[in-house]
Amino acid sequence: MAETIPAGSTTDGVIQVGQPTDARVSAPASYDVADFPVPHGREEDWRFTPLERLRGLHDGTAVADGGVKVEVTAPEGVTVETVGRDDARLGRAGKPVDRVAAQAYSSFEKASVVSVPKETVLTEPVRISVRGEGGTAFGHQVVEVGAFAEAVVVIDHTGDATLAANVEYLIGDGAKLTVVSIQDWDDTAVHAGQHTALVGRDATFKSVVVTFGGDLVRLHPRVVYGAPGGEAELYGVYFTDNGQHQEHRLFIDHDTPHCRSNVAYKGALQGKEAHAVWIGDVLIRAAAEGTDTYELNRNLVLTDGARVDSVPNLEIETGEIVGAGHASATGRFEDEQLFYLMARGIPADEARRLVVRGFFAELVQQIGIPDLEERLIAKIEAELEASVG
């Protein structure tokens, strides 16, 4: 199935769903763009983002004059639909939490909805191709997995576009969903996206975010729990090249008892003015007894001139938890690792490649799809050729 998301127009008819106020944003979550002030770069949510490179997505000056082509390849039994703004499934996972996400929600015309029926176990992944065709566009996608179903979904972003989009994951009770979101844009693309997962009772959600391309990519993965027993694993791999800005801002809202979350993101940077930002926010509310959570961010700086901002945040409002922690580290190659490999006859350049490949391998293996894993390892190797070749 293929569709083209057009330039978009502002319409009404949003679905009003009550959501808790996000403790870490400057304005309450809302579908209404007017509820968010235009950011100027001094706000906590925006202080790392080069606003001028968002091409007007943040201040309403972006003209919707382009599109992205969406193609879905799905196994038998999966329903793929293109729906209007009045579809009841839109907005169920949560409201936009910043002005760009609200602008995207207000401006899209049609949404893509992929539904996996309850108790269905897919043996092949659902593959969603999102290809930019130039210009500015707004998009919306929903992935719904019924109770006790199991599915893997791959969302692959390529081409050139200035895209603001929201993606919702609705995971039914006892269901298991793995999503691999790949940002392999052309070097001129801009992509701002909010990914919101609503995890049902005893359900499992695994997200693997892979970011390589684009001039600026700013993603906001979020997890909320609809009932006790939910589990969320959020993994990420990013390779930030010369002049690129890649920003991942995670928020996990533990407002439900006996839920679990685990976060691990790793990035490598090379080249002048390469800039990576990782913000990991975990909020354990007073009602969330029995929570178990941990978040980790590791960054490897390959060349001079690259910059990393890594900020893990953990707020705990109850002492009745299983565990909570976070860690962050940024550094260069360890000389001992290189010496160990070179002492065994491995040339310096190859030794550096092996170290970086090993740095990422643990998270790439979380994908569980051989052809994708091979593609991403090859991409990492190609990136390394520019820095150590």
Coordinates of C-alpha atoms in Angstrom, one line a residue:
M1 CA 0.0 0.0 0.0
A2 CA 1.3 3.5 -0.8
E3 CA 0.1 7.0 0.0
T4 CA 1.5 10.4 -0.2
I5 CA 1.0 12.7 2.8
P6 CA 0.3 16.1 1.2
A7 CA 1.3 19.5 2.4
G8 CA -1.5 19.6 4.9
S9 CA -4.0 22.1 6.2
T10 CA -5.2 23.1 9.6
T11 CA -8.4 21.4 10.6
D12 CA -10.4 20.8 13.8
G13 CA -11.9 17.5 15.1
V14 CA -9.1 16.4 17.5
I15 CA -9.9 13.7 20.0
Q16 CA -9.6 15.1 23.5
V17 CA -8.0 12.5 25.8
G18 CA -7.1 13.3 29.3
Q19 CA -3.3 12.9 30.0
P20 CA -1.2 13.7 33.0
T21 CA 0.8 16.9 32.9
D22 CA 4.4 16.3 31.9
A23 CA 6.6 17.5 34.8
R24 CA 9.5 18.3 32.5
V25 CA 8.1 20.5 29.8
S26 CA 7.4 24.2 29.8
A27 CA 3.8 23.9 28.9
P28 CA 1.1 21.2 29.5
A29 CA 0.6 18.6 26.8
S30 CA -2.0 19.8 24.3
Y31 CA -3.3 19.3 20.7
D32 CA -3.5 23.1 20.3
V33 CA -0.5 24.9 18.9
A34 CA -1.6 28.1 20.6
D35 CA -1.0 26.5 24.0
F36 CA 2.7 26.4 23.3
P37 CA 4.7 29.7 23.2
V38 CA 7.1 30.1 20.3
P39 CA 10.5 28.8 21.6
H40 CA 13.5 31.2 21.5
G41 CA 16.2 28.8 22.6
R42 CA 16.4 29.8 26.2
E43 CA 13.8 27.2 27.4
E44 CA 15.0 24.0 29.0
D45 CA 13.3 22.0 26.3
W46 CA 15.0 23.9 23.4
R47 CA 18.3 25.2 24.7
F48 CA 20.3 22.6 22.8
T49 CA 18.4 22.8 19.5
P50 CA 19.6 25.2 16.7
L51 CA 16.1 26.7 16.1
E52 CA 17.1 28.3 12.8
R53 CA 17.7 24.9 11.3
L54 CA 14.2 23.8 12.0
R55 CA 13.0 25.8 8.9
G56 CA 10.1 27.3 10.7
L57 CA 8.6 24.1 12.1
H58 CA 8.8 25.7 15.6
D59 CA 7.3 29.1 14.9
G60 CA 4.5 28.5 12.4
T61 CA 6.4 30.0 9.4
A62 CA 7.0 26.7 7.7
V63 CA 4.9 26.4 4.5
A64 CA 3.5 23.0 3.9
D65 CA 4.5 22.5 0.2
G66 CA 6.0 19.0 0.0
G67 CA 5.2 15.5 0.9
V68 CA 6.5 12.1 2.0
K69 CA 5.5 8.8 0.3
V70 CA 4.4 6.1 2.8
E71 CA 4.5 2.4 1.6
V72 CA 3.5 -0.4 4.0
T73 CA 4.4 -4.1 3.4
A74 CA 2.6 -6.3 5.9
P75 CA 2.0 -10.0 6.5
E76 CA -1.4 -11.6 6.0
G77 CA -3.9 -10.6 8.7
V78 CA -2.5 -7.1 9.3
T79 CA -4.9 -4.3 8.5
V80 CA -3.4 -1.2 6.8
E81 CA -5.6 1.9 6.5
T82 CA -5.5 5.5 5.6
V83 CA -7.9 7.4 7.8
G84 CA -9.1 10.9 8.4
R85 CA -8.6 13.1 11.4
D86 CA -11.9 12.0 13.0
D87 CA -10.7 8.4 13.5
A88 CA -11.1 7.5 17.2
R89 CA -7.7 5.8 17.4
L90 CA -5.8 9.1 16.7
G91 CA -4.5 10.7 19.9
R92 CA -5.1 7.7 22.2
A93 CA -1.5 7.3 23.2
G94 CA -1.0 10.9 24.3
K95 CA -1.1 14.5 23.4
P96 CA 1.8 16.5 21.8
V97 CA 4.2 17.9 24.3
D98 CA 5.9 20.6 22.3
R99 CA 5.0 23.2 19.7
V100 CA 6.4 21.2 16.7
A101 CA 4.4 18.1 17.7
A102 CA 1.3 20.2 18.1
Q103 CA 1.8 21.8 14.8
A104 CA 2.2 18.4 13.2
Y105 CA -1.0 17.2 14.8
S106 CA -3.0 20.2 13.7
S107 CA -1.7 20.1 10.1
F108 CA -1.8 16.5 8.9
E109 CA -4.7 15.6 6.6
K110 CA -4.6 11.8 6.5
A111 CA -3.0 9.3 9.0
S112 CA -1.7 5.8 8.4
V113 CA -3.0 3.1 10.8
V114 CA -1.5 -0.4 11.0
S115 CA -3.5 -2.8 13.1
V116 CA -2.5 -6.3 14.3
P117 CA -5.5 -8.3 15.5
K118 CA -5.6 -9.7 19.0
E119 CA -3.8 -13.0 19.6
T120 CA -2.0 -12.8 16.3
V121 CA 1.6 -13.7 16.3
L122 CA 3.4 -12.3 13.2
T123 CA 6.4 -14.3 11.9
E124 CA 7.5 -11.5 9.5
P125 CA 7.9 -7.8 10.3
V126 CA 5.7 -5.1 9.1
R127 CA 7.8 -2.7 7.1
I128 CA 6.8 1.0 6.7
S129 CA 8.8 3.0 4.2
V130 CA 8.7 6.8 4.7
R131 CA 10.4 8.5 1.8
G132 CA 10.8 12.3 1.6
E133 CA 10.0 13.9 -1.7
G134 CA 11.2 17.4 -0.9
G135 CA 9.5 20.4 0.7
T136 CA 7.7 20.5 4.1
A137 CA 5.2 18.0 5.2
F138 CA 3.3 16.9 8.3
G139 CA 2.5 13.3 9.1
H140 CA 0.8 10.9 11.6
Q141 CA 1.1 7.2 12.1
V142 CA -0.6 4.7 14.5
V143 CA 0.5 1.2 15.2
E144 CA -2.1 -0.8 17.1
V145 CA -1.4 -4.3 18.5
G146 CA -4.3 -6.2 20.0
A147 CA -4.3 -8.1 23.2
F148 CA -1.8 -11.0 23.4
A149 CA -0.6 -10.3 19.8
E150 CA 3.1 -10.1 18.9
A151 CA 4.6 -8.0 16.1
V152 CA 7.8 -6.4 14.9
V153 CA 7.4 -3.1 12.9
V154 CA 10.2 -1.4 11.0
I155 CA 9.8 2.3 10.1
D156 CA 12.4 3.4 7.6
H157 CA 12.9 7.1 6.8
T158 CA 14.9 8.0 3.7
G159 CA 15.0 10.8 1.1
D160 CA 14.8 14.5 1.6
A161 CA 12.1 16.4 3.5
T162 CA 11.3 18.8 6.2
L163 CA 9.0 16.6 8.3
A164 CA 7.2 17.1 11.5
A165 CA 5.3 13.9 12.5
N166 CA 3.7 12.1 15.4
V167 CA 3.8 8.3 15.8
E168 CA 1.6 6.4 18.3
Y169 CA 2.0 2.9 19.5
L170 CA -1.0 1.3 21.1
I171 CA 0.0 -2.0 22.8
G172 CA -2.9 -4.1 24.1
D173 CA -2.9 -6.2 27.3
G174 CA -0.4 -9.0 27.2
A175 CA 0.9 -7.9 23.8
K176 CA 4.5 -7.6 22.6
L177 CA 5.6 -5.0 20.1
T178 CA 9.1 -4.3 18.8
V179 CA 9.5 -1.1 16.7
V180 CA 12.7 -0.3 14.8
S181 CA 12.7 3.4 13.7
I182 CA 15.5 4.2 11.3
Q183 CA 16.5 7.8 10.3
D184 CA 18.6 7.3 7.2
W185 CA 17.7 10.7 5.6
D186 CA 19.7 12.6 3.0
D187 CA 22.1 15.1 4.5
T188 CA 19.7 18.0 3.8
A189 CA 16.6 16.6 5.6
V190 CA 15.1 17.9 8.8
H191 CA 13.0 15.6 10.9
A192 CA 11.2 16.4 14.2
G193 CA 9.0 13.6 15.7
Q194 CA 7.2 12.6 18.8
H195 CA 6.9 8.8 19.4
T196 CA 4.4 7.9 22.1
A197 CA 3.8 4.4 23.4
L198 CA 0.8 3.4 25.5
V199 CA 1.6 0.1 27.2
G200 CA -1.2 -2.1 28.4
R201 CA -1.4 -4.5 31.3
D202 CA 1.5 -7.0 31.3
A203 CA 2.4 -5.8 27.8
T204 CA 6.0 -5.5 26.5
F205 CA 7.2 -2.6 24.3
K206 CA 10.7 -2.5 22.8
S207 CA 11.9 0.4 20.7
V208 CA 15.1 0.6 18.8
V209 CA 15.9 4.0 17.3
V210 CA 18.7 4.3 14.8
T211 CA 19.8 7.7 13.6
F212 CA 22.4 8.3 10.9
G213 CA 21.2 10.8 8.3
G214 CA 19.7 14.3 8.2
D215 CA 20.9 17.8 8.8
L216 CA 18.8 18.0 11.9
V217 CA 16.9 15.2 13.6
R218 CA 15.0 15.8 16.9
L219 CA 13.1 12.8 18.3
H220 CA 11.0 12.6 21.4
P221 CA 10.3 9.0 22.4
R222 CA 7.8 8.7 25.2
V223 CA 6.3 5.9 27.3
V224 CA 3.1 5.9 29.4
Y225 CA 1.6 2.9 31.1
G226 CA -2.1 2.1 30.9
A227 CA -2.2 -0.6 33.6
P228 CA 0.2 -2.5 36.0
G229 CA 2.8 -5.0 34.7
G230 CA 3.9 -3.1 31.6
E231 CA 7.5 -3.3 30.4
A232 CA 9.4 -0.9 28.1
E233 CA 12.9 -1.2 26.7
L234 CA 14.2 1.7 24.8
Y235 CA 17.4 1.3 22.8
G236 CA 19.2 3.7 20.5
V237 CA 22.1 4.0 18.1
Y238 CA 23.3 7.2 16.5
F239 CA 26.3 8.3 14.4
T240 CA 26.6 12.0 14.3
D241 CA 28.7 13.3 11.4
N242 CA 30.3 16.6 10.4
G243 CA 27.8 19.4 10.9
Q244 CA 24.9 17.2 11.9
H245 CA 22.6 17.8 14.9
Q246 CA 21.0 14.7 16.3
E247 CA 18.8 15.0 19.4
H248 CA 17.0 12.3 21.3
R249 CA 14.8 13.4 24.2
L250 CA 13.2 10.5 26.1
F251 CA 10.5 10.6 28.7
I252 CA 9.2 7.6 30.7
D253 CA 6.2 8.4 32.9
H254 CA 5.9 5.8 35.6
D255 CA 2.5 6.7 37.0
T256 CA 1.3 3.1 37.3
P257 CA 2.4 0.5 39.9
H258 CA 4.6 -2.5 39.1
C259 CA 5.9 -1.4 35.8
R260 CA 9.5 -1.7 34.4
S261 CA 11.6 0.3 32.0
N262 CA 15.2 0.1 30.7
V263 CA 16.9 2.6 28.5
A264 CA 20.3 2.2 26.7
Y265 CA 21.4 4.7 24.0
K266 CA 24.9 4.8 22.4
G267 CA 26.3 7.3 20.0
A268 CA 29.5 8.1 18.1
L269 CA 30.5 11.5 16.8
Q270 CA 33.0 12.7 14.2
G271 CA 33.8 15.9 12.4
K272 CA 33.7 19.6 13.0
E273 CA 30.4 20.8 14.6
A274 CA 28.9 17.3 15.0
H275 CA 26.4 17.7 17.8
A276 CA 24.5 15.0 19.6
V277 CA 22.1 15.6 22.4
W278 CA 20.6 12.9 24.7
I279 CA 18.1 13.8 27.4
G280 CA 16.8 10.9 29.4
D281 CA 13.9 11.7 31.8
V282 CA 12.3 9.2 34.0
L283 CA 9.5 10.3 36.4
I284 CA 8.3 7.8 39.1
R285 CA 5.1 9.3 40.5
A286 CA 3.8 8.7 44.0
A287 CA 1.3 6.0 42.8
A288 CA 3.9 4.0 41.0
E289 CA 5.0 1.6 43.7
G290 CA 7.1 -1.4 42.6
T291 CA 8.7 0.5 39.7
D292 CA 12.0 -0.9 38.4
T293 CA 13.9 1.4 36.0
Y294 CA 17.4 2.2 34.7
E295 CA 18.7 4.5 31.9
L296 CA 22.2 4.5 30.3
N297 CA 23.8 6.8 27.7
R298 CA 27.3 6.2 26.3
N299 CA 29.1 8.4 23.7
L300 CA 32.3 7.9 21.8
V301 CA 34.0 11.0 20.3
L302 CA 36.1 10.1 17.3
T303 CA 37.5 13.5 16.3
D304 CA 38.1 17.0 17.6
G305 CA 35.3 19.5 17.1
A306 CA 32.4 17.2 18.0
R307 CA 30.1 18.0 21.0
V308 CA 27.9 15.9 23.1
D309 CA 25.3 17.0 25.7
S310 CA 24.1 14.1 27.8
V311 CA 21.6 14.7 30.6
P312 CA 20.0 11.8 32.5
N313 CA 17.2 12.9 34.9
L314 CA 15.5 10.8 37.5
E315 CA 12.7 12.1 39.7
I316 CA 11.3 9.8 42.4
E317 CA 8.1 10.6 44.3
T318 CA 7.8 7.3 46.2
G319 CA 10.3 5.2 48.2
E320 CA 8.4 2.0 47.5
I321 CA 10.3 0.9 44.4
V322 CA 12.3 -2.1 43.2
G323 CA 15.1 0.0 41.8
A324 CA 16.1 3.1 39.9
G325 CA 19.3 4.4 38.5
H326 CA 21.0 6.2 35.6
A327 CA 24.5 6.6 34.1
S328 CA 26.1 8.7 31.4
A329 CA 29.6 8.8 30.0
T330 CA 31.4 10.4 27.1
G331 CA 35.0 9.7 26.0
R332 CA 37.5 8.9 23.3
F333 CA 39.1 5.6 22.3
E334 CA 40.8 3.9 25.2
D335 CA 44.5 3.6 24.4
E336 CA 44.7 0.3 26.1
Q337 CA 42.1 -1.3 23.8
L338 CA 43.9 0.0 20.7
F339 CA 47.3 -1.2 22.1
Y340 CA 45.9 -4.6 22.9
L341 CA 44.7 -5.1 19.3
M342 CA 47.7 -3.5 17.6
A343 CA 50.0 -5.7 19.7
R344 CA 48.4 -8.7 18.0
G345 CA 49.2 -7.5 14.6
I346 CA 46.0 -5.6 13.7
P347 CA 46.7 -2.2 11.9
A348 CA 45.7 0.9 13.8
D349 CA 42.8 1.9 11.5
E350 CA 41.3 -1.6 11.6
A351 CA 41.7 -1.7 15.4
R352 CA 39.8 1.5 15.7
R353 CA 37.0 0.1 13.5
L354 CA 36.8 -3.0 15.6
V355 CA 36.5 -0.9 18.8
V356 CA 33.6 1.1 17.4
R357 CA 31.9 -1.9 15.9
G358 CA 32.1 -3.6 19.3
F359 CA 30.8 -0.4 21.0
F360 CA 27.6 -0.6 18.9
A361 CA 27.2 -4.3 18.5
E362 CA 25.2 -5.0 21.7
L363 CA 22.5 -2.6 20.7
V364 CA 22.4 -3.4 17.0
Q365 CA 21.7 -7.0 18.0
Q366 CA 18.5 -5.9 19.8
I367 CA 16.9 -5.4 16.4
G368 CA 16.7 -9.1 15.8
I369 CA 16.2 -8.8 12.0
P370 CA 19.4 -10.1 10.2
D371 CA 19.1 -8.0 7.0
L372 CA 18.6 -4.8 9.0
E373 CA 21.4 -5.6 11.4
E374 CA 23.8 -6.2 8.4
R375 CA 22.6 -3.0 6.8
L376 CA 23.3 -0.9 9.9
I377 CA 26.7 -2.5 10.6
A378 CA 27.6 -1.7 7.0
K379 CA 26.4 1.9 7.5
I380 CA 28.6 2.2 10.6
E381 CA 31.5 0.8 8.6
A382 CA 30.9 3.4 5.9
E383 CA 30.8 6.2 8.4
L384 CA 34.0 5.0 9.9
E385 CA 35.8 5.0 6.6
A386 CA 35.4 8.8 6.6
S387 CA 36.9 9.2 10.0
V388 CA 39.6 6.5 10.2
G389 CA 40.0 5.4 6.6

